[in-house]
C-alpha positions as protocol buffer text, in pm:
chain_id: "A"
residue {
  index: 1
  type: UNK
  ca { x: 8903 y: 13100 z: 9460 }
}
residue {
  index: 2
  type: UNK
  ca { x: 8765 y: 12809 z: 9290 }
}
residue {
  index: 3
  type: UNK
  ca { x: 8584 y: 12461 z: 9480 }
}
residue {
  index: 4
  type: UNK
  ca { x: 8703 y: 12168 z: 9359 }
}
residue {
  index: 5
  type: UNK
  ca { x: 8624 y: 11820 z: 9325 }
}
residue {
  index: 6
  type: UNK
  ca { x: 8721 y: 11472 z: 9121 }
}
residue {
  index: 7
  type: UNK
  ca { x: 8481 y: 11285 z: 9051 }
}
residue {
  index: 8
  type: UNK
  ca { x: 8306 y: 10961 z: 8827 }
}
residue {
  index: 9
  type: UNK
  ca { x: 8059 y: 11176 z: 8614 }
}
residue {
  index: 10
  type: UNK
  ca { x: 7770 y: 10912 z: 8605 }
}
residue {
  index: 11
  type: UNK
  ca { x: 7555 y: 10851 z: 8288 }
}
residue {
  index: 12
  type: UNK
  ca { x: 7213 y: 10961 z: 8265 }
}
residue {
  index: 13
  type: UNK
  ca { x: 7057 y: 10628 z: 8275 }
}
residue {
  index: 14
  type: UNK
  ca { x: 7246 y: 10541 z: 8586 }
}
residue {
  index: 15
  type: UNK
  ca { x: 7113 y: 10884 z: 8761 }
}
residue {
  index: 16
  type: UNK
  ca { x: 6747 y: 10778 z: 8652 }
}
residue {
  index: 17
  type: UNK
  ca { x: 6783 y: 10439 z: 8826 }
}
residue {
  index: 18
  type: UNK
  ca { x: 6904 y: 10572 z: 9134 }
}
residue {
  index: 19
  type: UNK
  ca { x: 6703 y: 10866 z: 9123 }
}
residue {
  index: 20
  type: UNK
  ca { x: 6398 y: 10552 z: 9175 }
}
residue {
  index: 21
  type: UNK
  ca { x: 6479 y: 10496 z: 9500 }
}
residue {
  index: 22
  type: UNK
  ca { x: 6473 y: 10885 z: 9650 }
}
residue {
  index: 23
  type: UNK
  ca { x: 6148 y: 11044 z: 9865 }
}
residue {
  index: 24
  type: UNK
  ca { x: 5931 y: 10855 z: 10161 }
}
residue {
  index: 25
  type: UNK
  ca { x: 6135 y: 11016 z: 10435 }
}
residue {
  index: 26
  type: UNK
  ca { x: 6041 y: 11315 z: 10603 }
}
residue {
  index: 27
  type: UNK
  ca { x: 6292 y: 11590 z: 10658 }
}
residue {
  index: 28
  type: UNK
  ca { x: 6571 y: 11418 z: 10415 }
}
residue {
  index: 29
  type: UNK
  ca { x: 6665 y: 11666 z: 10147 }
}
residue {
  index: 30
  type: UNK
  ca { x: 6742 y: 11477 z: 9850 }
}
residue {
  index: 31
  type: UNK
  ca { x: 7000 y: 11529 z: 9626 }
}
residue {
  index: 32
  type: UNK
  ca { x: 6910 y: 11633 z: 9219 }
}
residue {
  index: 33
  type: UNK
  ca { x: 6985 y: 11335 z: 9034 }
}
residue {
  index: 34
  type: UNK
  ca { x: 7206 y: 11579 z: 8806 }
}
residue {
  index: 35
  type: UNK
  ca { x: 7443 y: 11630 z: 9136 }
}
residue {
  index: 36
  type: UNK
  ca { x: 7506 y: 11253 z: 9141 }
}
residue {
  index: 37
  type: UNK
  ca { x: 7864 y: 11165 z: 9133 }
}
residue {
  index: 38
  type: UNK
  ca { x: 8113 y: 10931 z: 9254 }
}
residue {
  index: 39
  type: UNK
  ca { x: 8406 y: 11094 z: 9438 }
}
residue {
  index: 40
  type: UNK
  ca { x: 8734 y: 10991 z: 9400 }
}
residue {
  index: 41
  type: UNK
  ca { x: 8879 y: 11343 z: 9593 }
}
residue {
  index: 42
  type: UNK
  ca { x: 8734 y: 11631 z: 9737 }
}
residue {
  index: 43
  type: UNK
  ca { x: 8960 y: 11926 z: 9713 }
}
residue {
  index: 44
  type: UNK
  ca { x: 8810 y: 12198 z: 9821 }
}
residue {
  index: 45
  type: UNK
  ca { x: 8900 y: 12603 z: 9757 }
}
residue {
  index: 46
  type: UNK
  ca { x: 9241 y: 12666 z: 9586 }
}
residue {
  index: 47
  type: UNK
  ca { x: 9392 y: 12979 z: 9341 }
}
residue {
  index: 48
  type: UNK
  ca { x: 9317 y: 12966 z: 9020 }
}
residue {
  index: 49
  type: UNK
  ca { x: 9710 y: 12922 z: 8933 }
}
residue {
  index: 50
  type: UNK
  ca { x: 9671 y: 12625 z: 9160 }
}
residue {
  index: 51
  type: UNK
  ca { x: 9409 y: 12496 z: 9000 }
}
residue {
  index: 52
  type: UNK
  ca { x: 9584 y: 12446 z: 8608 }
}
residue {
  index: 53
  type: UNK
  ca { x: 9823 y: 12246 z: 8827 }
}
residue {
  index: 54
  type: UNK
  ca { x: 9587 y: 12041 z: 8917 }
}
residue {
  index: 55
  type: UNK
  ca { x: 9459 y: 11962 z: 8583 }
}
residue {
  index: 56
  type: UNK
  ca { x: 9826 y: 11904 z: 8428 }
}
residue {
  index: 57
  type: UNK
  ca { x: 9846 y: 11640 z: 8732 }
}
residue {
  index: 58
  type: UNK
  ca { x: 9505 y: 11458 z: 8617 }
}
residue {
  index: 59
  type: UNK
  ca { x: 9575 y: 11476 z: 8266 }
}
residue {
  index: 60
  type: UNK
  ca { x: 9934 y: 11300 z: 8347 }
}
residue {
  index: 61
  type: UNK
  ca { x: 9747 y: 10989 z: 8510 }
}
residue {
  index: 62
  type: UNK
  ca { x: 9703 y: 10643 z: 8311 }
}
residue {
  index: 63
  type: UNK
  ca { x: 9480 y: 10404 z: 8366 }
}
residue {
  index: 64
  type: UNK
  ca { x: 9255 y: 10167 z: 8287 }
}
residue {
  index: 65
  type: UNK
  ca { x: 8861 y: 10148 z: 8185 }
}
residue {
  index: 66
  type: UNK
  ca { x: 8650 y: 9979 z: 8431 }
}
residue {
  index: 67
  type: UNK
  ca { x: 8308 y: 9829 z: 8497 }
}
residue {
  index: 68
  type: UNK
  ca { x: 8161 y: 10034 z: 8801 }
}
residue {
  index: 69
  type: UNK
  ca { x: 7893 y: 9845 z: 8971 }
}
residue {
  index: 70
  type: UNK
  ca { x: 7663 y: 10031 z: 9245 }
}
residue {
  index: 71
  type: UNK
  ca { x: 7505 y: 9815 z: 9518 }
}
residue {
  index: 72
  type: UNK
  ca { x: 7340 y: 9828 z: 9836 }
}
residue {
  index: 73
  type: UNK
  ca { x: 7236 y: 10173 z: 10050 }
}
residue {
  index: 74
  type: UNK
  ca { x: 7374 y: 10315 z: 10384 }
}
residue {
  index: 75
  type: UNK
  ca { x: 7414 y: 10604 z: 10588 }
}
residue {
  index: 76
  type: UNK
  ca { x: 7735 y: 10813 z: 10756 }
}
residue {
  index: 77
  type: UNK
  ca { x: 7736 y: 10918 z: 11093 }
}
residue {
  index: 78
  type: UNK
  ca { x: 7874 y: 11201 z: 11264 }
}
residue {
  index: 79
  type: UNK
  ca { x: 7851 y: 11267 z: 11636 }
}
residue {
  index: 80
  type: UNK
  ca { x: 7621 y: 10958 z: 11671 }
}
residue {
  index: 81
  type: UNK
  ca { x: 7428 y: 11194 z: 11414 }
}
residue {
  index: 82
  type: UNK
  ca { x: 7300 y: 11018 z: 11072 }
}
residue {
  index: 83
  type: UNK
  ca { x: 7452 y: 11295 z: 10876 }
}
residue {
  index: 84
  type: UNK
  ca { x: 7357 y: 11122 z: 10502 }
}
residue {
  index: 85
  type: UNK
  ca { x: 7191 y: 10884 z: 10284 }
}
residue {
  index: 86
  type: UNK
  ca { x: 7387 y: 10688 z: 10055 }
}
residue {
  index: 87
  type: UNK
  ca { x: 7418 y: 10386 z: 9744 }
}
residue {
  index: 88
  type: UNK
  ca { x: 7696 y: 10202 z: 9763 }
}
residue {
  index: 89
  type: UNK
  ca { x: 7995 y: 10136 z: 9498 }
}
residue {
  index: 90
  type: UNK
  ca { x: 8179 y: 9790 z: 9481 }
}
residue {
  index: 91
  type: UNK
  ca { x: 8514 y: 9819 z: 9548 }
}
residue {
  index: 92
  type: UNK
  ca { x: 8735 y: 9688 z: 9278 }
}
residue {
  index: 93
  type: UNK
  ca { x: 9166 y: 9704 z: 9158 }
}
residue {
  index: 94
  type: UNK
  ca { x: 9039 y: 9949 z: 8938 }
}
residue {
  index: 95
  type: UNK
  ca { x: 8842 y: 10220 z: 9102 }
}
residue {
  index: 96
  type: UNK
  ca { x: 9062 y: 10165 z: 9392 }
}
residue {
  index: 97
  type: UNK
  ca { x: 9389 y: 10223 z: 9140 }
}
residue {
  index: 98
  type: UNK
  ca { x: 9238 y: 10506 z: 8987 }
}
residue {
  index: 99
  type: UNK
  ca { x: 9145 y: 10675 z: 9316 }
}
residue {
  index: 100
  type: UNK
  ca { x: 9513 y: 10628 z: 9443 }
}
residue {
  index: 101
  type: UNK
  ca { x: 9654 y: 10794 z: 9148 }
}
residue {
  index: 102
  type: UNK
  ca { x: 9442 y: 11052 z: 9157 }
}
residue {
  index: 103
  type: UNK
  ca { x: 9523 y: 11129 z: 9565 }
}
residue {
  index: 104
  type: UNK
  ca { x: 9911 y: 11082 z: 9472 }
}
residue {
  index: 105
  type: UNK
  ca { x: 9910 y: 11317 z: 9186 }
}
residue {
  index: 106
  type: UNK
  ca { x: 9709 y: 11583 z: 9412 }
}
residue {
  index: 107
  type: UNK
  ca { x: 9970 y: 11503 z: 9631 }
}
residue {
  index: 108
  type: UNK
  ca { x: 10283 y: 11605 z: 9421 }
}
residue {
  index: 109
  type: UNK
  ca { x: 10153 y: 11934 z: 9343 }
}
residue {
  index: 110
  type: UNK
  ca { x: 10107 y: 12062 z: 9712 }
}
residue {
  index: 111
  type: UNK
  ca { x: 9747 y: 11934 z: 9847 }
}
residue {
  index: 112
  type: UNK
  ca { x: 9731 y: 11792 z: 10161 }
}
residue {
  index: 113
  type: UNK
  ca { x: 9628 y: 11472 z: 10210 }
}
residue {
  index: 114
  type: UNK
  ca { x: 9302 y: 11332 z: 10255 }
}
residue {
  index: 115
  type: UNK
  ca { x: 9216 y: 11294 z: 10553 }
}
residue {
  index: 116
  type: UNK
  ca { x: 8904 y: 11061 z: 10506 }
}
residue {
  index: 117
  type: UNK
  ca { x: 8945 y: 10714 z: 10406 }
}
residue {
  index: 118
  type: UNK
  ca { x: 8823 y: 10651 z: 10022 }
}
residue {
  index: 119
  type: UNK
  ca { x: 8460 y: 10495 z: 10099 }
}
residue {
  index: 120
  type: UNK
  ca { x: 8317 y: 10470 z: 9720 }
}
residue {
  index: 121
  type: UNK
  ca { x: 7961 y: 10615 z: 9725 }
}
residue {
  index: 122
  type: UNK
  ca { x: 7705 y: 10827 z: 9550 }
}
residue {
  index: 123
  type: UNK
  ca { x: 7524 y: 11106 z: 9788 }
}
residue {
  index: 124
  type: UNK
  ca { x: 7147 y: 11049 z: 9811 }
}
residue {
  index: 125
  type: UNK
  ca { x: 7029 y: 11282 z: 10071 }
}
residue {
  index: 126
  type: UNK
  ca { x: 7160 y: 11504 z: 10373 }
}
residue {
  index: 127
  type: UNK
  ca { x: 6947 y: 11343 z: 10626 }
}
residue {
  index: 128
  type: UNK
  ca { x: 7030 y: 11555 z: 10948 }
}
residue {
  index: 129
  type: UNK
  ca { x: 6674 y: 11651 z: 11019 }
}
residue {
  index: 130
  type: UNK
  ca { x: 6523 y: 11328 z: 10898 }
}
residue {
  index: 131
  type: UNK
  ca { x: 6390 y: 11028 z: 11186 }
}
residue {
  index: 132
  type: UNK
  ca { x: 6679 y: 10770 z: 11245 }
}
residue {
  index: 133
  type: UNK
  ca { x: 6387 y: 10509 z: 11253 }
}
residue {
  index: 134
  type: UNK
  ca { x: 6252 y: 10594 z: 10885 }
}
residue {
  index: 135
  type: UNK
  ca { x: 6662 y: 10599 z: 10791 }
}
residue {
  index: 136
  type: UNK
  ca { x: 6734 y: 10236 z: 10920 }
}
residue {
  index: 137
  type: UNK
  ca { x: 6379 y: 10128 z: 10747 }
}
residue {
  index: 138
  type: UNK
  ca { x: 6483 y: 10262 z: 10388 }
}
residue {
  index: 139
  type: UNK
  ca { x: 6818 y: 10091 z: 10412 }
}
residue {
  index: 140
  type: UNK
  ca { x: 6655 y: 9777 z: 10486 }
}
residue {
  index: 141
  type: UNK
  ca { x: 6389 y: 9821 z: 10276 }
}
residue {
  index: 142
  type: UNK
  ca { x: 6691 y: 9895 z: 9947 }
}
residue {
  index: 143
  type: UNK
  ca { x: 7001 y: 9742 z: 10088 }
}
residue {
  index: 144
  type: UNK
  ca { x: 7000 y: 9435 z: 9784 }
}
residue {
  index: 145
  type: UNK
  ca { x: 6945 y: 9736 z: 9522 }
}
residue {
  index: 146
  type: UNK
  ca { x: 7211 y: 9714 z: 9241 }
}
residue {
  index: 147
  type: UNK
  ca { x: 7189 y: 9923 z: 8951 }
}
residue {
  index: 148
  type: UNK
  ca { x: 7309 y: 9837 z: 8604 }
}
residue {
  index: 149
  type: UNK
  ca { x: 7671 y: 9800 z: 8591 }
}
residue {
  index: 150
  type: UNK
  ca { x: 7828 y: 10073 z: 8381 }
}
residue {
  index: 151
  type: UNK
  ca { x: 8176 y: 10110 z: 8211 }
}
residue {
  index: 152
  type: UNK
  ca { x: 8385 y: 10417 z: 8312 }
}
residue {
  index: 153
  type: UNK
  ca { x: 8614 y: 10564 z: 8074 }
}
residue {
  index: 154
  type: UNK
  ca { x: 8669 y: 10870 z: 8204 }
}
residue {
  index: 155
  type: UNK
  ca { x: 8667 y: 11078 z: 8532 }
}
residue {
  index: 156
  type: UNK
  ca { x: 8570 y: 11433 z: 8587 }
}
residue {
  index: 157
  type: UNK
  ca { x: 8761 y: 11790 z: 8750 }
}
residue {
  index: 158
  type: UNK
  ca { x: 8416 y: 11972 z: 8860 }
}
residue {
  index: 159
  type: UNK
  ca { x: 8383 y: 12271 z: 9021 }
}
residue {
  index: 160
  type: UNK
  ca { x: 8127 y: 12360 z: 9254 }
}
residue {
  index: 161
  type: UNK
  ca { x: 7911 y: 12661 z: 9337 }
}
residue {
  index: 162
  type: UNK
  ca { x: 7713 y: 12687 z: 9646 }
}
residue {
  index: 163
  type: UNK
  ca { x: 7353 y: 12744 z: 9636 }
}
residue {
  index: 164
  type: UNK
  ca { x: 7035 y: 12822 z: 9830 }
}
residue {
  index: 165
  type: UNK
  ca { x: 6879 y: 12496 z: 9736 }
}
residue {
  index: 166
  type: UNK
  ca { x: 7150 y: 12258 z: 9651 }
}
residue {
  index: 167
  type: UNK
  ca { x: 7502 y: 12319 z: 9496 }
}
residue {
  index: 168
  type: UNK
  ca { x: 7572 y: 12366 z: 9128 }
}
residue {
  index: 169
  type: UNK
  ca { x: 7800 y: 12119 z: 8999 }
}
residue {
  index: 170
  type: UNK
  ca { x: 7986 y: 12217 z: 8669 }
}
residue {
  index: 171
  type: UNK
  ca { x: 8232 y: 11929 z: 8500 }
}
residue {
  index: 172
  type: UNK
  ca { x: 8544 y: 12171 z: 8449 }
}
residue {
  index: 173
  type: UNK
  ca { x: 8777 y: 11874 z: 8245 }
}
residue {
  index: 174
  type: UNK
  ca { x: 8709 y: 11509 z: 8137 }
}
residue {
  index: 175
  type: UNK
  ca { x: 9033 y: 11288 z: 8163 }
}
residue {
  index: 176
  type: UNK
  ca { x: 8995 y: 10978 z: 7964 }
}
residue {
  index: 177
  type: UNK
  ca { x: 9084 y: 10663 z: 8109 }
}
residue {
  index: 178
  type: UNK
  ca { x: 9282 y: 10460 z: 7828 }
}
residue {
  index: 179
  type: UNK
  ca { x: 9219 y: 10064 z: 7715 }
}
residue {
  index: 180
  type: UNK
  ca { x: 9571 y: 9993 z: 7652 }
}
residue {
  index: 181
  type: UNK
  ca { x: 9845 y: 10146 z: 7926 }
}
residue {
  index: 182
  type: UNK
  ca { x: 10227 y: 10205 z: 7804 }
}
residue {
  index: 183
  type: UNK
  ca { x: 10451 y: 9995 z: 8020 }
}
């Protein structure tokens, strides 16, 4: 069985500048800045067979380049639980296109849908064990951060291996995103 995941590969200069704002809060556990990603669909455990369907259904989708633009920090909740630590991503026609496609062409080949609605984020920390007081005080403290805007001309297939201290994310295919798209 193989883990899945599509994602927005992010540029090492993009990683550094987020990487800035990590540490100060007891009990978080930080994500390596070579883990950050945007994801555009989780998909989880599937065949092998399964999975060279999924790449012929990425490598099928057009679209555009696009300037992504990362802004403002928050957390999720779960069970009234602050489950994670997160930097924002400002929705725009393209990322929200893009992500669409993507979920419609994982669609036609079998996968479920997703379940979550698309919130467009990068992972900071898992902050289950960390002080809900020194959470709310780092999001005020970064919540007018904005990194440099970067261009995306591409999204990622990754695979991912569990391990003791974090997971191991590998980029499996690159799909290049195209300037001009055929009518």
């Amino acid at each position: 069985m193989l883990r899945l995941f599509v994602a927005l590969a992010l540029p090492a200069s993009l990683r550094a500048e987020i990487a800035g704002l990590a540490g100060g809060i007891p009990g978080a556990r930080w994500v390596p800045p070579e883990n950050y990603h945007l994801t555009l669909r989780f998909i989880g455990e599937i065949e092998p067979w399964r999975a060279q369907e999924v790449d012929d259904a990425l490598a099928a989708i057009r679209a555009r380049p696009f300037t992504l633009q990362l802004a403002g920090v928050g957390t999720f909740e779960k069970a009234g639980r602050i489950q994670s630590l997160w930097v924002g991503a400002e929705r725009n026609d393209a990322l929200t296109h893009l992500q669409t496609k993507v979920e419609t062409a994982l669609q036609r080949v079998g996968l479920a849908p997703e379940r979550k609605r698309f919130s467009p984020h990068v992972t900071l920390a898992r902050t289950d064990r960390a002080a809900p007081e020194k959470l709310m005080a780092f999001v005020q403290a970064y919540n007018l951060f904005r990194a440099t805007p970067v261009e995306v001309e591409h999204f990622t297939l990754f695979s991912s291996r569990l391990g003791k201290e974090a997971s191991v994310y590998t980029p499996e295919v690159d799909y290049d995103l195209v300037a001009r798209v055929a009518a």
